[in-house]
Short mmCIF file of C-alpha atoms in Angstrom, two decimals:
data_model
loop_
_atom_site.label_atom_id
_atom_site.label_comp_id
_atom_site.label_asym_id
_atom_site.label_seq_id
_atom_site.Cartn_x
_atom_site.Cartn_y
_atom_site.Cartn_z
CA MET A 1 -60.60 -113.96 -48.00
CA ALA A 2 -59.36 -112.11 -44.36
CA THR A 3 -61.78 -115.02 -41.59
CA TRP A 4 -63.56 -112.82 -38.30
CA THR A 5 -62.78 -115.22 -36.49
CA GLU A 6 -62.40 -118.85 -36.68
CA THR A 7 -63.59 -122.57 -34.79
CA PRO A 8 -61.72 -126.31 -35.18
CA ARG A 9 -64.47 -126.84 -37.86
CA LEU A 10 -65.82 -123.25 -39.32
CA ARG A 11 -64.46 -120.19 -39.99
CA LEU A 12 -66.23 -117.21 -40.25
CA ARG A 13 -65.83 -113.86 -42.72
CA ARG A 14 -67.20 -111.13 -44.45
CA PHE A 15 -70.21 -112.15 -47.47
CA THR A 16 -69.11 -110.63 -51.30
CA PRO A 17 -70.74 -110.46 -53.55
CA ALA A 18 -70.30 -113.69 -54.73
CA ASP A 19 -71.81 -115.41 -52.24
CA ALA A 20 -75.11 -114.65 -53.55
CA GLY A 21 -76.32 -118.22 -54.54
CA ALA A 22 -74.92 -120.25 -51.44
CA LEU A 23 -77.46 -117.31 -49.09
CA ALA A 24 -80.31 -117.46 -51.91
CA ASP A 25 -80.19 -121.21 -51.21
CA LEU A 26 -79.98 -120.59 -47.44
CA HIS A 27 -82.99 -118.32 -47.39
CA GLY A 28 -84.55 -120.06 -49.99
CA ASP A 29 -84.74 -123.79 -47.52
CA PRO A 30 -88.56 -124.01 -45.86
CA GLU A 31 -86.64 -126.05 -43.31
CA VAL A 32 -84.37 -122.89 -42.41
CA MET A 33 -86.94 -120.07 -42.81
CA ARG A 34 -89.22 -122.40 -40.73
CA PHE A 35 -89.68 -120.51 -37.49
CA ILE A 36 -88.68 -117.57 -39.20
CA ASP A 37 -90.33 -114.16 -40.05
CA ASP A 38 -92.86 -115.86 -41.93
CA GLY A 39 -92.29 -119.00 -41.97
CA ARG A 40 -91.85 -118.99 -45.15
CA PRO A 41 -88.40 -119.48 -48.12
CA VAL A 42 -87.02 -115.96 -49.04
CA SER A 43 -87.47 -115.74 -52.97
CA ARG A 44 -83.72 -115.27 -55.03
CA GLU A 45 -84.45 -112.14 -55.58
CA VAL A 46 -84.87 -110.60 -52.36
CA VAL A 47 -82.56 -111.99 -51.48
CA GLU A 48 -79.73 -110.37 -54.23
CA ASP A 49 -81.68 -106.92 -54.07
CA THR A 50 -82.13 -107.06 -50.33
CA THR A 51 -80.18 -109.47 -48.52
CA LEU A 52 -77.30 -109.46 -48.67
CA PRO A 53 -76.61 -105.78 -49.69
CA GLY A 54 -77.49 -105.25 -46.48
CA PHE A 55 -75.17 -107.64 -44.84
CA LEU A 56 -72.68 -105.77 -47.01
CA ALA A 57 -74.32 -102.02 -46.06
CA GLU A 58 -73.77 -103.26 -42.46
CA TYR A 59 -69.84 -103.70 -42.43
CA ARG A 60 -69.62 -99.44 -43.25
CA ASP A 61 -72.68 -98.99 -41.00
CA LEU A 62 -72.19 -100.63 -38.16
CA PRO A 63 -69.18 -100.57 -35.20
CA ALA A 64 -65.87 -101.88 -36.53
CA GLY A 65 -66.28 -106.03 -36.36
CA LEU A 66 -69.76 -105.61 -35.95
CA GLY A 67 -72.47 -107.83 -38.74
CA CYS A 68 -73.57 -110.39 -40.18
CA PHE A 69 -70.75 -112.94 -41.62
CA ALA A 70 -70.74 -116.09 -43.77
CA ALA A 71 -69.33 -120.10 -42.14
CA VAL A 72 -67.76 -122.02 -44.10
CA ASN A 73 -66.25 -125.36 -43.31
CA SER A 74 -62.66 -125.00 -43.08
CA GLY A 75 -62.69 -129.19 -44.37
CA THR A 76 -64.67 -128.25 -47.51
CA ASP A 77 -64.60 -124.94 -47.97
CA GLN A 78 -68.07 -125.28 -49.02
CA PHE A 79 -70.68 -123.19 -47.34
CA ALA A 80 -73.07 -123.41 -44.26
CA GLY A 81 -74.88 -120.80 -43.32
CA TRP A 82 -73.98 -117.92 -41.40
CA PHE A 83 -73.48 -115.95 -37.74
CA SER A 84 -74.23 -112.52 -36.81
CA VAL A 85 -73.52 -110.74 -34.18
CA ARG A 86 -75.43 -106.66 -33.92
CA PRO A 87 -76.66 -104.39 -31.41
CA ALA A 88 -80.05 -105.82 -30.27
CA ALA A 89 -83.01 -104.48 -32.26
CA SER A 90 -85.61 -107.83 -32.54
CA ARG A 91 -89.32 -106.43 -31.43
CA GLY A 92 -89.52 -107.84 -28.32
CA LEU A 93 -86.45 -107.13 -27.22
CA GLY A 94 -86.48 -104.87 -24.54
CA GLY A 95 -83.07 -104.27 -22.47
CA GLY A 96 -80.35 -103.44 -25.20
CA GLY A 97 -77.21 -105.20 -25.44
CA THR A 98 -75.46 -107.09 -28.83
CA GLU A 99 -77.65 -109.62 -30.38
CA VAL A 100 -76.39 -112.62 -31.91
CA GLY A 101 -77.88 -114.86 -34.36
CA TYR A 102 -77.31 -117.91 -36.45
CA ARG A 103 -78.05 -120.73 -39.80
CA LEU A 104 -77.00 -122.62 -41.21
CA LEU A 105 -78.09 -125.62 -43.76
CA PRO A 106 -80.06 -128.25 -43.17
CA ALA A 107 -77.06 -130.02 -44.17
CA VAL A 108 -74.70 -129.56 -41.46
CA TRP A 109 -78.15 -129.63 -38.66
CA GLY A 110 -77.03 -132.16 -35.54
CA ARG A 111 -73.44 -131.50 -36.05
CA GLY A 112 -72.75 -129.54 -33.58
CA PHE A 113 -71.53 -126.53 -36.31
CA ALA A 114 -74.41 -124.36 -34.51
CA THR A 115 -73.13 -124.09 -31.04
CA GLU A 116 -69.39 -124.29 -31.93
CA GLY A 117 -70.11 -120.75 -34.34
CA LEU A 118 -72.32 -119.41 -31.44
CA GLN A 119 -69.50 -119.90 -28.91
CA ALA A 120 -66.83 -117.59 -31.11
CA VAL A 121 -69.44 -115.47 -31.64
CA LEU A 122 -69.87 -115.37 -27.94
CA ARG A 123 -65.76 -115.55 -27.24
CA LYS A 124 -65.32 -112.73 -30.13
CA ALA A 125 -68.26 -110.69 -28.26
CA PHE A 126 -66.58 -110.67 -25.11
CA ALA A 127 -63.37 -110.09 -25.43
CA GLU A 128 -63.05 -108.60 -28.50
CA LEU A 129 -65.98 -106.62 -29.67
CA GLY A 130 -66.38 -105.26 -25.64
CA ALA A 131 -70.25 -106.85 -25.64
CA GLU A 132 -71.09 -106.39 -22.08
CA ARG A 133 -74.02 -108.74 -22.81
CA VAL A 134 -75.66 -110.77 -25.26
CA VAL A 135 -78.87 -111.98 -26.25
CA ALA A 136 -81.08 -113.96 -28.48
CA THR A 137 -84.41 -114.75 -29.31
CA THR A 138 -86.22 -117.50 -31.63
CA MET A 139 -89.45 -119.28 -31.19
CA THR A 140 -90.43 -121.04 -27.92
CA VAL A 141 -90.95 -123.43 -30.13
CA ASN A 142 -88.17 -123.90 -31.29
CA THR A 143 -86.44 -126.65 -29.84
CA ARG A 144 -83.27 -127.13 -32.13
CA SER A 145 -82.34 -123.53 -31.86
CA ARG A 146 -83.54 -123.28 -27.98
CA ARG A 147 -81.04 -126.31 -27.64
CA VAL A 148 -77.82 -124.43 -29.24
CA LEU A 149 -78.92 -121.12 -27.17
CA GLU A 150 -78.57 -123.13 -24.07
CA LYS A 151 -75.25 -125.03 -25.14
CA ALA A 152 -73.27 -121.98 -25.98
CA GLY A 153 -74.32 -120.58 -22.30
CA LEU A 154 -76.87 -118.15 -23.00
CA LYS A 155 -79.51 -118.52 -20.54
CA LEU A 156 -83.77 -118.55 -20.65
CA VAL A 157 -84.71 -115.21 -19.62
CA ARG A 158 -88.55 -114.81 -19.95
CA THR A 159 -90.83 -116.05 -22.66
CA PHE A 160 -93.13 -112.83 -24.82
CA PHE A 161 -95.79 -112.29 -27.52
CA LEU A 162 -95.91 -110.51 -30.06
CA GLU A 163 -98.43 -109.68 -32.25
CA TRP A 164 -97.20 -110.73 -35.33
CA PRO A 165 -98.59 -109.87 -39.52
CA GLU A 166 -99.63 -113.37 -40.27
CA TYR A 167 -99.72 -116.54 -38.26
CA LEU A 168 -96.95 -118.83 -38.13
CA GLU A 169 -97.14 -122.01 -36.74
CA GLY A 170 -96.57 -122.52 -33.21
CA ALA A 171 -96.77 -118.16 -32.63
CA GLU A 172 -99.60 -118.97 -29.73
CA HIS A 173 -96.21 -120.20 -27.79
CA GLY A 174 -94.71 -116.91 -27.94
CA ASP A 175 -91.04 -117.10 -28.52
CA VAL A 176 -88.39 -116.25 -25.92
CA GLU A 177 -85.22 -114.31 -25.17
CA TYR A 178 -81.88 -116.16 -23.46
CA ALA A 179 -79.00 -113.74 -22.20
CA LEU A 180 -76.22 -113.93 -21.18
CA SER A 181 -73.63 -111.46 -19.53
CA ARG A 182 -69.98 -110.33 -19.38
CA GLU A 183 -69.71 -111.68 -15.83
CA GLU A 184 -71.42 -114.90 -16.75
CA TRP A 185 -68.67 -115.91 -20.06
CA VAL A 186 -66.08 -114.89 -17.79
CA SER A 187 -66.66 -116.59 -15.03
CA SER A 188 -68.23 -120.49 -17.35
CA THR A 189 -64.37 -119.31 -19.43
CA ALA A 190 -62.51 -119.08 -16.13
CA ARG A 191 -64.50 -122.75 -14.50
CA HIS A 192 -64.67 -124.49 -18.50
#
């Protein structure tokens, strides 16, 4: 399977229909989904009927190189989660740009995989895909994800508040937007 990008420990590649079970396990995990959408796990049927077909359609419908990519542990060849790079579309984003995101299985949390993968996605977005500005959002109370965004080089832009159809614990603290411009990325890369 063709590699989209890689790090010392992760290989990112396009999803295939064979990934349905692993993706359902990821999106069905309450810890993974705690700060996403309504905070509830997603059913296997929804993943198989909607989520995965949506990911596969992105490879056709989005500009070349954009989409959601399966992250596989290079050492074990085990599914670890996914990373995405797409036109910015999350609720509350007003400044455009290219949006990045990720979800990883709890088994790999706390080991630097999220930061490592996100840095590779940023490198690909700026160096190969022509991104001028990369953005990401998370809930203000999602301190783990905020730390990953900061370690990857994104900077806090603002806190914002949205009306959601259902209350999610911590929503009263709002959401946060992080961003990184091409110039900031180039400058940071040159320093390191």
